[in-house]
Coordinates of C-alpha atoms in Angstrom, one line a residue:
M1 CA -14.4 -20.5 -18.0
I2 CA -14.8 -17.4 -20.1
V3 CA -15.6 -14.1 -18.3
K4 CA -15.5 -10.4 -19.0
G5 CA -12.5 -8.6 -17.4
T6 CA -9.4 -6.4 -17.9
Y7 CA -6.0 -7.8 -18.4
F8 CA -2.4 -6.7 -19.1
Q9 CA -0.4 -7.9 -22.1
N10 CA 2.9 -7.1 -23.8
D11 CA 1.6 -4.8 -26.5
A12 CA 2.9 -1.3 -27.3
D13 CA -0.5 0.0 -28.3
R14 CA -2.9 -2.1 -26.2
P15 CA -1.1 -3.1 -23.0
L16 CA -4.5 -3.1 -21.1
V17 CA -7.6 -4.7 -22.6
Y18 CA -11.2 -5.2 -21.6
G19 CA -13.0 -8.2 -23.1
D20 CA -13.4 -12.0 -22.9
V21 CA -10.8 -13.7 -20.9
E22 CA -10.4 -17.3 -19.7
I23 CA -9.9 -18.0 -16.1
T24 CA -8.6 -21.3 -14.7
N25 CA -8.6 -22.9 -11.3
V26 CA -5.0 -23.4 -10.3
K27 CA -4.0 -25.2 -7.1
R28 CA -1.9 -23.0 -4.9
K29 CA -0.2 -22.9 -1.5
R30 CA -0.9 -20.2 1.0
L31 CA 2.3 -21.0 3.0
R32 CA 5.1 -23.5 3.0
G33 CA 4.2 -26.7 4.8
E34 CA 0.5 -26.4 3.8
E35 CA -1.2 -28.5 1.2
E36 CA -2.0 -27.1 -2.3
K37 CA -5.7 -26.2 -2.6
E38 CA -8.0 -25.5 -5.5
G39 CA -9.5 -22.0 -5.5
I40 CA -13.1 -21.1 -4.7
L41 CA -15.1 -19.3 -7.4
C42 CA -15.8 -15.7 -6.3
E43 CA -17.5 -12.7 -7.8
P44 CA -15.6 -9.4 -7.4
V45 CA -17.8 -6.7 -6.1
M46 CA -15.7 -3.5 -5.5
V47 CA -12.1 -3.1 -6.8
G48 CA -9.7 -0.3 -6.3
F49 CA -7.0 1.0 -8.6
C50 CA -3.4 1.0 -7.3
G51 CA -0.3 2.7 -8.6
T52 CA 1.1 -0.8 -9.2
D53 CA -1.7 -1.2 -11.9
N54 CA -0.4 1.9 -13.7
E55 CA 3.2 0.7 -13.5
L56 CA 2.2 -2.8 -14.9
M57 CA 0.4 -1.1 -17.8
H58 CA 3.6 0.8 -18.7
M59 CA 5.6 -2.4 -18.4
G60 CA 3.2 -4.1 -20.8
S61 CA 3.6 -1.2 -23.3
E62 CA 7.4 -1.8 -23.2
G63 CA 7.1 -5.6 -23.5
R64 CA 8.5 -6.3 -20.0
L65 CA 5.6 -8.2 -18.4
G66 CA 6.5 -11.8 -19.3
A67 CA 7.7 -12.8 -15.8
K68 CA 4.4 -11.5 -14.3
F69 CA 2.1 -13.7 -16.3
P70 CA 0.5 -16.8 -14.8
E71 CA 2.2 -20.0 -16.0
G72 CA 1.1 -20.9 -19.5
K73 CA -0.6 -17.5 -20.1
N74 CA 0.4 -14.5 -22.1
R75 CA -1.6 -12.0 -20.1
L76 CA -2.4 -11.1 -16.5
I77 CA -5.8 -10.2 -15.1
N78 CA -5.1 -7.2 -12.9
G79 CA -6.6 -6.0 -9.6
H80 CA -5.5 -6.7 -6.1
E81 CA -7.5 -4.3 -3.9
G82 CA -11.1 -5.1 -3.2
I83 CA -13.9 -7.2 -1.9
V84 CA -15.6 -10.3 -3.3
W85 CA -18.8 -12.3 -2.9
V86 CA -18.3 -16.0 -2.2
P87 CA -21.4 -17.7 -3.5
S88 CA -20.6 -21.2 -2.1
E89 CA -20.2 -19.7 1.4
N90 CA -22.9 -17.0 1.2
R91 CA -20.5 -14.3 2.4
F92 CA -18.3 -11.4 1.4
A93 CA -14.5 -11.6 1.8
I94 CA -11.3 -9.6 1.4
V95 CA -8.7 -11.3 -0.7
L96 CA -5.3 -11.8 0.9
I97 CA -3.1 -11.1 -2.0
R98 CA 0.2 -12.8 -1.4
G99 CA 0.8 -16.5 -0.9
G100 CA 3.3 -19.1 -2.0
D101 CA 5.6 -22.0 -1.2
S102 CA 7.4 -19.9 1.5
Y103 CA 7.2 -19.5 5.3
D104 CA 6.3 -15.8 4.8
P105 CA 5.4 -15.0 1.2
T106 CA 5.9 -11.3 1.8
R107 CA 9.5 -11.9 2.9
Y108 CA 10.4 -15.0 0.8
T109 CA 14.0 -16.2 0.4
E110 CA 16.0 -17.4 -2.6
D111 CA 14.7 -21.0 -2.4
E112 CA 11.1 -20.0 -1.9
T113 CA 8.3 -18.9 -4.3
Y114 CA 5.5 -16.5 -4.0
F115 CA 2.5 -15.2 -6.0
E116 CA 0.4 -12.1 -5.9
Y117 CA -3.2 -12.1 -7.1
G118 CA -3.5 -9.4 -9.8
C119 CA 0.2 -8.5 -9.7
D120 CA 2.5 -11.5 -10.2
Q121 CA 1.9 -15.0 -11.6
A122 CA -1.8 -15.1 -10.5
D123 CA -4.9 -13.5 -12.0
G124 CA -6.7 -10.8 -10.0
L125 CA -10.0 -9.2 -9.3
F126 CA -10.9 -7.3 -12.4
A127 CA -13.1 -10.0 -13.8
D128 CA -16.7 -11.0 -13.4
K129 CA -15.6 -14.2 -11.7
Q130 CA -12.3 -15.5 -10.3
Y131 CA -10.8 -18.3 -8.3
F132 CA -9.1 -17.6 -5.0
H133 CA -7.4 -19.9 -2.4
P134 CA -10.1 -20.7 0.2
D135 CA -7.8 -19.8 3.1
M136 CA -7.0 -16.4 1.6
L137 CA -10.6 -15.1 1.7
L138 CA -10.6 -13.1 4.9
P139 CA -13.9 -12.4 6.7
I140 CA -15.3 -8.9 7.1
P141 CA -16.6 -7.6 10.4
D142 CA -20.2 -8.0 11.3
G143 CA -22.8 -5.2 10.7
Y144 CA -22.1 -4.1 7.2
V145 CA -24.4 -6.4 5.2
K146 CA -28.1 -6.0 5.0
D147 CA -30.5 -8.1 2.9
G148 CA -27.5 -9.6 1.1
K149 CA -26.0 -6.3 0.1
L150 CA -22.8 -4.6 1.3
A151 CA -22.9 -1.0 2.5
L152 CA -21.3 1.3 -0.1
S153 CA -19.4 3.3 2.6
F154 CA -17.9 0.1 4.0
A155 CA -17.1 -1.3 0.5
K156 CA -15.1 1.9 -0.3
K157 CA -13.0 1.4 2.8
M158 CA -12.2 -2.2 1.7
V159 CA -10.1 -1.1 -1.3
F160 CA -7.5 -0.1 1.3
P161 CA -6.6 -3.2 3.4
D162 CA -3.6 -4.0 1.1
P163 CA -1.8 -0.7 1.3
F164 CA -2.9 -0.2 4.9
A165 CA -1.5 -3.6 5.8
C166 CA 1.8 -2.5 4.1
M167 CA 1.9 0.5 6.4
L168 CA 1.3 -1.7 9.5
F169 CA 4.3 -3.7 8.4
Q170 CA 6.3 -0.5 7.9
L171 CA 5.4 0.7 11.4
E172 CA 6.5 -2.6 12.9
R173 CA 9.8 -2.5 11.0
M174 CA 10.5 1.1 12.0
E175 CA 9.8 0.3 15.6
D176 CA 12.0 -2.9 15.5
L177 CA 14.9 -1.3 13.7
G178 CA 14.7 2.0 15.4
S179 CA 14.8 0.3 18.8
A180 CA 17.7 -1.9 17.9
H181 CA 19.5 1.0 16.2
N182 CA 19.5 3.3 19.2
F183 CA 18.8 1.4 22.4
R184 CA 22.5 1.6 23.5
V185 CA 22.4 5.3 23.3
A186 CA 19.2 5.3 25.3
M187 CA 20.8 3.1 28.0
R188 CA 23.5 5.7 28.6
K189 CA 21.2 8.7 28.1
H190 CA 18.6 7.5 30.5
C191 CA 20.8 5.3 32.8
C192 CA 18.5 2.3 32.4
G193 CA 18.7 -1.3 31.5
E194 CA 18.4 -2.8 28.0
E195 CA 14.7 -3.6 28.1
E196 CA 13.7 -0.1 29.1
A197 CA 16.2 1.4 26.7
R198 CA 14.7 -0.5 23.8
R199 CA 11.2 0.8 24.8
I200 CA 12.5 4.3 24.9
A201 CA 14.3 4.1 21.6
K202 CA 11.2 2.8 19.9
E203 CA 9.4 6.0 20.9
E204 CA 12.3 8.4 20.3
V205 CA 12.9 7.2 16.7
F206 CA 9.6 9.0 15.8
E207 CA 10.3 12.1 17.8
R208 CA 10.7 14.2 14.6
T209 CA 9.2 12.3 11.6
V210 CA 9.2 13.6 8.1
I211 CA 6.9 12.0 5.6
F212 CA 8.0 13.2 2.1
G213 CA 5.0 12.8 -0.1
L214 CA 1.2 12.7 0.5
G215 CA -0.5 9.9 -1.3
T216 CA -2.6 7.3 0.5
T217 CA 0.5 5.4 1.7
G218 CA 2.0 8.5 3.2
M219 CA -1.3 9.4 4.9
F220 CA -1.7 5.9 6.3
I221 CA 1.7 5.7 7.8
G222 CA 1.3 9.1 9.4
D223 CA -2.0 8.0 10.8
L224 CA -0.6 4.8 12.2
I225 CA 2.5 6.4 13.8
L226 CA 0.3 8.9 15.6
R227 CA -2.1 6.3 16.8
K228 CA 0.7 4.2 18.3
H229 CA 3.0 7.1 19.3
P230 CA 0.8 10.1 20.1
D231 CA 3.8 12.2 21.3
A232 CA 5.5 12.0 18.0
K233 CA 5.9 15.1 15.8
V234 CA 4.9 14.1 12.2
L235 CA 5.3 16.5 9.3
F236 CA 3.9 15.8 5.8
V237 CA 5.8 17.5 3.0
A238 CA 4.1 17.7 -0.4
R239 CA 3.2 20.2 -3.2
S240 CA -0.5 20.3 -2.8
P241 CA -2.0 23.5 -1.3
K242 CA -2.9 23.2 2.4
D243 CA -6.5 24.0 1.7
S244 CA -6.9 21.2 -0.9
L245 CA -9.3 18.4 -0.1
K246 CA -6.5 15.9 0.1
V247 CA -4.4 17.8 2.6
D248 CA -7.4 18.9 4.6
F249 CA -8.5 15.3 5.0
A250 CA -5.1 14.0 5.8
L251 CA -4.6 16.6 8.6
R252 CA -8.0 16.0 10.1
Q253 CA -7.4 12.3 10.0
T254 CA -3.9 12.2 11.4
K255 CA -3.5 15.5 13.4
A256 CA 0.0 15.8 11.8
E257 CA 1.6 19.0 10.6
Y258 CA 2.0 20.1 6.9
L259 CA 4.6 22.0 4.9
Q260 CA 3.8 22.8 1.3
N261 CA 6.8 22.6 -1.1
T262 CA 6.7 26.0 -2.8
Y263 CA 10.4 26.5 -2.5
E264 CA 12.6 27.4 -5.5
T265 CA 15.6 25.3 -4.3
E266 CA 16.0 22.0 -2.5
E267 CA 18.3 23.8 0.0
A268 CA 15.5 26.2 0.9
L269 CA 13.0 23.4 1.3
A270 CA 15.4 21.4 3.5
Q271 CA 15.9 24.4 5.8
A272 CA 12.2 25.0 6.0
I273 CA 11.6 21.4 7.1
I274 CA 14.3 21.6 9.8
E275 CA 12.8 24.8 11.1
K276 CA 9.3 23.5 11.1
M277 CA 10.4 20.3 12.9
G278 CA 12.5 22.1 15.4
G279 CA 15.6 20.1 14.5
R280 CA 16.8 17.4 12.1
A281 CA 14.6 14.4 11.5
T282 CA 14.9 11.2 13.6
M283 CA 12.8 9.4 11.0
F284 CA 12.5 10.2 7.3
I285 CA 9.9 8.3 5.2
G286 CA 10.1 8.7 1.4
V287 CA 6.8 8.0 -0.3
S288 CA 6.8 10.6 -3.1
G289 CA 8.3 8.5 -5.9
S290 CA 10.8 11.3 -6.5
G291 CA 14.5 11.4 -6.4
V292 CA 14.3 14.5 -4.4
E293 CA 13.7 12.4 -1.3
H294 CA 17.2 11.1 -0.8
R295 CA 18.8 14.5 -1.6
I296 CA 16.7 16.3 0.9
A297 CA 17.4 13.6 3.6
F298 CA 21.2 13.1 2.9
E299 CA 22.7 15.9 0.8
H300 CA 20.7 18.6 2.5
K301 CA 21.0 17.0 6.0
V302 CA 17.3 16.8 7.0
L303 CA 18.0 13.4 8.4
G304 CA 19.8 13.8 11.7
C305 CA 22.5 11.8 13.5
N306 CA 21.3 8.2 14.3
G307 CA 18.3 8.8 12.1
V308 CA 16.4 6.2 10.1
Y309 CA 15.5 6.5 6.4
N310 CA 12.5 4.4 5.3
S311 CA 12.3 4.1 1.5
F312 CA 8.8 3.2 0.4
S313 CA 9.0 4.7 -3.1
L314 CA 9.3 2.5 -6.1
G315 CA 11.7 3.8 -8.8
P316 CA 14.0 6.4 -7.3
K317 CA 17.6 5.6 -6.5
I318 CA 19.0 6.3 -3.1
C319 CA 22.5 7.9 -3.1
F320 CA 24.5 9.2 -0.1
D321 CA 28.0 10.3 0.7
T322 CA 29.6 7.5 2.7
M323 CA 31.6 9.8 4.9
P324 CA 28.7 11.6 6.7
F325 CA 26.5 8.5 6.3
G326 CA 28.9 6.5 8.4
F327 CA 29.8 9.2 10.9
E328 CA 26.2 10.3 11.4
N329 CA 25.2 6.6 11.9
H330 CA 22.3 6.5 9.5
L331 CA 20.1 3.5 9.0
I332 CA 18.3 2.8 5.7
L333 CA 15.4 0.3 5.4
G334 CA 13.3 -0.7 2.4
S335 CA 10.6 -3.3 2.1
I336 CA 7.1 -3.5 0.7
N337 CA 5.4 -6.3 2.5
F338 CA 2.7 -7.4 5.0
R339 CA 1.6 -10.6 6.8
Q340 CA -1.9 -12.0 7.1
D341 CA -2.3 -10.6 10.6
H342 CA -1.5 -7.1 9.2
M343 CA -4.2 -7.5 6.7
E344 CA -6.7 -8.7 9.3
E345 CA -5.8 -5.7 11.5
A346 CA -6.1 -3.4 8.6
I347 CA -9.6 -4.6 7.9
R348 CA -10.6 -4.0 11.5
L349 CA -9.1 -0.5 11.7
L350 CA -10.4 0.6 8.3
S351 CA -13.9 -0.5 9.1
K352 CA -14.0 2.2 11.8
S353 CA -12.4 4.9 9.8
H354 CA -13.5 7.7 7.5
Y355 CA -11.3 6.7 4.6
D356 CA -14.4 6.1 2.4
E357 CA -14.5 9.9 2.0
I358 CA -11.4 9.9 -0.2
V359 CA -12.6 7.2 -2.6
E360 CA -14.3 8.3 -5.9
L361 CA -16.0 5.9 -8.2
I362 CA -15.6 5.4 -12.0
D363 CA -18.5 3.8 -13.8
R364 CA -17.7 0.3 -14.9
D365 CA -19.1 0.9 -18.4
E366 CA -16.9 4.0 -18.7
F367 CA -13.9 2.1 -17.6
A368 CA -14.6 -0.9 -19.8
K369 CA -15.1 1.3 -22.9
D370 CA -11.5 2.4 -23.0
P371 CA -9.5 1.3 -19.9
I372 CA -6.2 2.9 -21.2
D373 CA -7.9 6.3 -21.6
A374 CA -9.5 5.9 -18.1
Y375 CA -6.0 5.2 -16.6
R376 CA -4.3 8.1 -18.3
N377 CA -6.9 10.8 -18.2
K378 CA -8.9 10.0 -15.0
I379 CA -7.6 7.4 -12.6
Y380 CA -3.9 8.4 -12.7
S381 CA -4.2 11.9 -14.2
K382 CA -2.7 15.0 -12.6
N383 CA -6.1 15.9 -11.2
A384 CA -7.1 12.4 -10.1
P385 CA -8.7 11.8 -6.7
M386 CA -6.6 10.2 -3.9
K387 CA -8.3 6.9 -4.7
T388 CA -10.4 5.6 -7.5
A389 CA -12.5 2.4 -7.4
V390 CA -15.2 0.7 -9.5
I391 CA -18.3 -1.1 -8.5
W392 CA -17.8 -4.3 -10.5
N393 CA -21.1 -5.9 -9.5
K394 CA -23.9 -3.5 -8.4
N395 CA -26.1 -6.4 -7.4
Y396 CA -24.2 -6.7 -4.1
I397 CA -23.9 -3.0 -3.2
D398 CA -26.4 -1.0 -1.2
L399 CA -25.8 2.4 -2.8
E400 CA -27.6 4.3 0.0
A401 CA -25.6 2.9 3.0

């Protein structure tokens, strides 16, 4: 079937193209042990742009996308954040992005396979129609559809379940590892048994939390930490002025604290963070995409003894001096995953949130006219909004709701 859509290809000048593209119905597995199933034809309604899309475009311009293409194809239809209409079932759905011949496709092992719609080996949402595994079309909560149309405010929120689910996974991992990392100290400190010590350590690991960077992922993880651990002290560190719309929204949403990085040296910034937190960090989360993260945490000693470093940035290398690293008993974790239950929880939490306020729309015709220019000069420009999305099919959106 030929549809209109955008797709990535290996081309130095045209790594991202809008036009006619053929879609095919490929049998896929959601999980190991389940049967392969053909996809259901869906119509994408609202699609969000993710930093991964921008990275894939750069990879295409450098000719490095071959491994990402679906089998037998020389291009990848992008888009992995959004909501679709399922005509055969007369309902809207959120697409669960990751599946495969693995017990958990977000944490697959060497003898397992995975795919990601719009990212890796499977075509995504930026097309008029697309096939998706029937068990990977997650339902939306009741109350957001009227006369066959989806409320625009709700649709905007539904470009976030993928990154929000990632942050639910991050929270789970930090709790699990922080508890395991420090419960023996808690046993001695609080003179209690192992079960109680693990509970205490799970709380104490967030006692002084630094989130270095303030994009949507940084905001989400700060929000989730404070929902689950209201006694935690959470500090965002970023370059944006405190009175900017982004920072103002993040602080209203999370009730965290903020430190603007206007310092001339990394040493000065590190000292300011420690003073603002009232001590060295128990948890340091890097989401800025900058190599400054690890230097602030390790070289300039913002991360305290027995502290946990969560690397969520793609690109920067993490370096540390093995002597203080070992003696200060640091723990580093890094993973970018989520399970279906995280996605379902993300949909529920987001539906009751105000995150639609940070989503700005680009007109489909404007985007289609020159998608590369839209990426470079609007969606991922220096002055870009926190989140950009496009209404792909206006027939299913109530613009007044």
